[in-house]
């Protein structure tokens, strides 16, 4: 793996309990990933912790600080554009709270670099329901939301709301990122659907999702509402839109 082969984008808001540990876990992997933290003005000092860590990992750890909470989607779009400007081949999305196991970055990278995937998804549902420490109501809501999205969009993806992913840079170069409209968890659906409509190969890699131990969840009923109603709008709009296609 080249030095700047892959970068892991981690959006943060009040993750002081997790951010140093997640960075060290990623940097301890046998492949040398870089990390870009997008911090939305965390009042708990998350940004300061990252900047202190940069003295130790100056060539591998980067941060963009934004004023206030601007949404998950805009954080990732900001990170994607930065990663493309800096010529990374593989761009990852990952949470800061250890719900995504850093070791699984290796599996996602392999799916894209060796197994032909343009987008690799760390999937909770491709081999059963692999979720630990979630209340049953939330598991069911998430699982059936993915079924609903599959029915409406026609995507053959078991975990349509997953937020642990690896993109080959060609995907993000092709997608018209300024046309991505959703900011919450519907953003995850919109990115997958756009990737699908652009003709890219999507592969699901089974993972075990573990609910956070430290810090507070950012999930709310409104987020699921955006996803459920947004997907209808997404499908409707796609009927009148021409998507740029993967170059053969």
Coordinates of C-alpha atoms in Angstrom, one line a residue:
X1 CA 0.0 0.0 0.0
X2 CA 1.4 3.4 -1.0
X3 CA 1.7 6.1 1.6
X4 CA -1.3 8.0 0.4
X5 CA -3.3 5.1 -1.0
X6 CA -6.3 5.3 1.4
X7 CA -7.8 7.9 3.7
X8 CA -10.4 7.4 6.4
X9 CA -12.8 10.2 6.8
X10 CA -14.2 10.5 10.3
X11 CA -16.9 13.2 11.0
X12 CA -17.0 14.2 14.7
X13 CA -19.2 16.1 17.1
X14 CA -18.4 15.7 20.8
X15 CA -16.3 12.6 20.5
X16 CA -13.6 13.4 23.0
X17 CA -14.0 9.9 24.7
X18 CA -13.3 8.1 21.4
X19 CA -11.3 10.2 18.9
X20 CA -7.8 9.5 20.1
X21 CA -8.4 5.8 20.6
X22 CA -10.0 5.4 17.1
X23 CA -7.1 7.2 15.5
X24 CA -4.5 5.1 17.2
X25 CA -6.4 1.9 16.3
X26 CA -6.4 2.9 12.6
X27 CA -2.7 3.9 12.7
X28 CA -1.8 0.5 14.3
X29 CA -3.1 -1.5 11.3
X30 CA -0.6 -3.3 9.1
X31 CA -1.6 -1.1 6.2
X32 CA -0.9 2.6 6.5
X33 CA -4.1 4.5 6.2
X34 CA -4.3 8.3 6.7
X35 CA -7.2 9.9 8.6
X36 CA -9.1 13.1 7.9
X37 CA -11.3 14.3 10.8
X38 CA -14.2 16.7 10.0
X39 CA -15.1 18.3 13.3
X40 CA -18.2 20.4 13.5
X41 CA -17.1 22.8 16.2
X42 CA -17.3 20.2 19.0
X43 CA -17.7 22.1 22.3
X44 CA -16.1 19.2 24.2
X45 CA -12.6 19.8 22.7
X46 CA -12.6 17.0 20.2
X47 CA -10.7 19.2 17.7
X48 CA -8.1 20.1 20.2
X49 CA -7.4 16.4 20.9
X50 CA -6.9 15.8 17.2
X51 CA -4.5 18.7 16.9
X52 CA -2.5 17.5 19.8
X53 CA -2.3 14.1 18.1
X54 CA -1.0 15.7 14.9
X55 CA 2.3 16.4 16.7
X56 CA 2.7 12.6 16.8
X57 CA 1.2 11.8 13.4
X58 CA 1.9 14.9 11.4
X59 CA 2.1 13.1 8.1
X60 CA -1.0 10.9 8.5
X61 CA -3.6 12.8 10.5
X62 CA -5.5 15.8 9.1
X63 CA -8.4 17.9 10.4
X64 CA -10.9 20.3 8.9
X65 CA -12.8 22.3 11.6
X66 CA -16.2 23.7 10.7
X67 CA -18.4 26.2 12.6
X68 CA -21.3 24.3 14.2
X69 CA -23.2 21.2 13.3
X70 CA -23.7 21.3 9.5
X71 CA -24.8 17.7 9.0
X72 CA -23.2 14.3 8.2
X73 CA -23.7 14.6 4.5
X74 CA -21.9 18.0 4.1
X75 CA -19.1 16.7 6.4
X76 CA -18.5 13.8 4.1
X77 CA -18.8 15.9 0.9
X78 CA -16.2 18.2 2.3
X79 CA -14.0 15.3 3.1
X80 CA -14.5 13.7 -0.3
X81 CA -13.4 16.8 -2.1
X82 CA -10.3 17.2 0.1
X83 CA -9.4 13.5 -0.5
X84 CA -9.7 13.9 -4.3
X85 CA -7.7 17.1 -4.3
X86 CA -4.9 15.2 -2.4
X87 CA -5.1 12.2 -4.8
X88 CA -6.1 9.4 -2.6
X89 CA -7.1 6.2 -4.4
X90 CA -9.4 4.8 -1.8
X91 CA -11.7 7.0 0.4
X92 CA -13.4 5.5 3.5
X93 CA -16.3 6.6 5.7
X94 CA -16.1 5.5 9.3
X95 CA -17.7 6.5 12.6
X96 CA -15.5 7.7 15.5
X97 CA -17.3 5.6 18.2
X98 CA -15.9 2.1 17.5
X99 CA -19.3 0.9 16.2
X100 CA -17.2 0.1 13.1
X101 CA -14.2 -2.1 13.8
X102 CA -11.1 -0.5 12.4
X103 CA -9.7 -4.0 11.4
X104 CA -12.5 -4.2 8.9
X105 CA -10.9 -1.3 6.9
X106 CA -8.6 -4.0 5.6
X107 CA -11.5 -6.1 4.2
X108 CA -13.2 -3.0 2.6
X109 CA -9.9 -2.0 1.0
X110 CA -9.3 -5.5 -0.3
X111 CA -12.8 -5.6 -1.8
X112 CA -12.0 -2.5 -3.9
X113 CA -8.3 -3.0 -4.6
X114 CA -8.4 -6.8 -5.4
X115 CA -12.0 -8.0 -5.8
X116 CA -13.4 -5.6 -8.4
X117 CA -15.7 -3.4 -6.2
X118 CA -16.0 0.3 -6.9
X119 CA -17.9 0.8 -3.6
X120 CA -17.4 -1.6 -0.7
X121 CA -20.0 -1.5 2.0
X122 CA -19.5 -2.8 5.6
X123 CA -22.8 -4.5 5.8
X124 CA -24.7 -5.4 9.0
X125 CA -27.4 -7.4 7.1
X126 CA -25.8 -9.2 4.2
X127 CA -25.2 -12.4 6.3
X128 CA -28.1 -12.2 8.9
X129 CA -28.4 -9.4 11.4
X130 CA -25.0 -8.6 12.8
X131 CA -25.7 -5.8 15.4
X132 CA -24.6 -5.9 19.0
X133 CA -26.1 -3.9 21.9
X134 CA -28.8 -2.1 19.9
X135 CA -32.3 -2.1 21.4
X136 CA -34.5 -4.5 19.4
X137 CA -36.8 -1.7 18.3
X138 CA -33.9 0.1 16.7
X139 CA -32.6 -3.1 15.0
X140 CA -36.0 -3.7 13.5
X141 CA -36.4 -0.1 12.4
X142 CA -33.0 -0.2 10.7
X143 CA -33.5 -3.6 9.1
X144 CA -36.9 -2.9 7.7
X145 CA -35.8 0.6 6.5
X146 CA -33.2 -1.2 4.4
X147 CA -35.9 -3.5 3.0
X148 CA -38.1 -0.6 2.2
X149 CA -35.3 1.3 0.4
X150 CA -34.5 -1.8 -1.7
X151 CA -38.1 -2.1 -2.8
X152 CA -38.4 1.6 -3.7
X153 CA -35.0 2.0 -5.4
X154 CA -34.4 -1.5 -6.9
X155 CA -30.9 -1.7 -5.4
X156 CA -29.8 -5.2 -4.5
X157 CA -28.1 -4.0 -1.3
X158 CA -29.0 -5.6 2.1
X159 CA -27.7 -2.6 4.2
X160 CA -28.8 0.5 2.4
X161 CA -28.2 2.9 5.4
X162 CA -24.7 1.6 6.2
X163 CA -22.1 4.3 7.0
X164 CA -18.9 2.2 6.8
X165 CA -17.7 2.2 3.2
X166 CA -14.8 2.4 0.9
X167 CA -15.0 4.2 -2.5
X168 CA -12.5 4.0 -5.3
X169 CA -11.7 7.6 -6.2
X170 CA -13.3 7.1 -9.7
X171 CA -16.7 6.9 -8.1
X172 CA -16.4 10.2 -6.3
X173 CA -14.9 11.8 -9.4
X174 CA -17.9 10.7 -11.4
X175 CA -20.7 11.5 -9.0
X176 CA -22.0 15.0 -9.2
X177 CA -21.4 15.7 -5.5
X178 CA -22.9 19.2 -5.5
X179 CA -26.2 17.5 -6.5
X180 CA -26.3 15.3 -3.3
X181 CA -29.0 17.0 -1.2
X182 CA -29.5 15.0 2.0
X183 CA -27.6 15.8 5.1
X184 CA -28.6 13.2 7.6
X185 CA -28.6 9.4 7.3
X186 CA -30.6 9.7 4.0
X187 CA -27.2 10.9 2.7
X188 CA -26.0 7.3 3.0
X189 CA -28.9 6.0 0.9
X190 CA -28.5 8.8 -1.7
X191 CA -24.8 8.1 -2.2
X192 CA -25.3 4.4 -2.7
X193 CA -28.2 5.0 -5.1
X194 CA -26.2 7.6 -7.1
X195 CA -23.3 5.1 -7.2
X196 CA -25.7 2.4 -8.4
X197 CA -27.3 4.7 -11.1
X198 CA -23.8 5.7 -12.4
X199 CA -23.2 2.1 -13.2
X200 CA -20.5 1.3 -10.6
X201 CA -20.0 -2.2 -9.0
X202 CA -21.1 -2.4 -5.4
X203 CA -20.0 -5.2 -3.0
X204 CA -21.2 -5.8 0.5
X205 CA -18.6 -7.1 3.0
X206 CA -20.1 -8.6 6.2
X207 CA -19.2 -6.8 9.4
X208 CA -20.4 -6.9 13.0
X209 CA -21.7 -3.5 14.1
X210 CA -21.3 -2.8 17.8
X211 CA -23.3 0.0 19.4
X212 CA -21.1 2.8 21.0
X213 CA -19.9 2.4 24.6
X214 CA -18.7 5.9 25.1
X215 CA -20.3 9.2 24.1
X216 CA -23.8 9.9 22.9
X217 CA -25.6 8.7 19.8
X218 CA -26.6 11.2 17.2
X219 CA -29.5 9.1 16.0
X220 CA -33.0 10.4 16.2
X221 CA -36.5 9.6 14.9
X222 CA -36.2 12.6 12.6
X223 CA -33.2 11.1 10.9
X224 CA -35.1 8.0 10.0
X225 CA -38.0 10.1 8.9
X226 CA -35.7 11.9 6.4
X227 CA -34.5 8.5 5.1
X228 CA -38.0 7.1 4.7
X229 CA -39.6 10.0 2.9
X230 CA -36.4 11.1 1.2
X231 CA -36.0 7.8 -0.7
X232 CA -39.4 8.4 -2.5
X233 CA -38.2 11.8 -3.6
X234 CA -34.9 10.2 -4.6
X235 CA -36.6 7.7 -6.8
X236 CA -39.0 10.2 -8.3
X237 CA -36.2 12.7 -9.1
X238 CA -34.1 9.9 -10.7
X239 CA -36.8 9.4 -13.4
X240 CA -36.0 12.9 -14.8
X241 CA -32.3 12.9 -14.3
X242 CA -29.4 11.7 -16.4
X243 CA -26.6 10.3 -14.3
X244 CA -22.9 10.4 -15.5
X245 CA -21.7 6.8 -16.2
X246 CA -18.7 4.8 -15.2
X247 CA -16.0 5.0 -17.8
X248 CA -15.3 1.6 -19.3

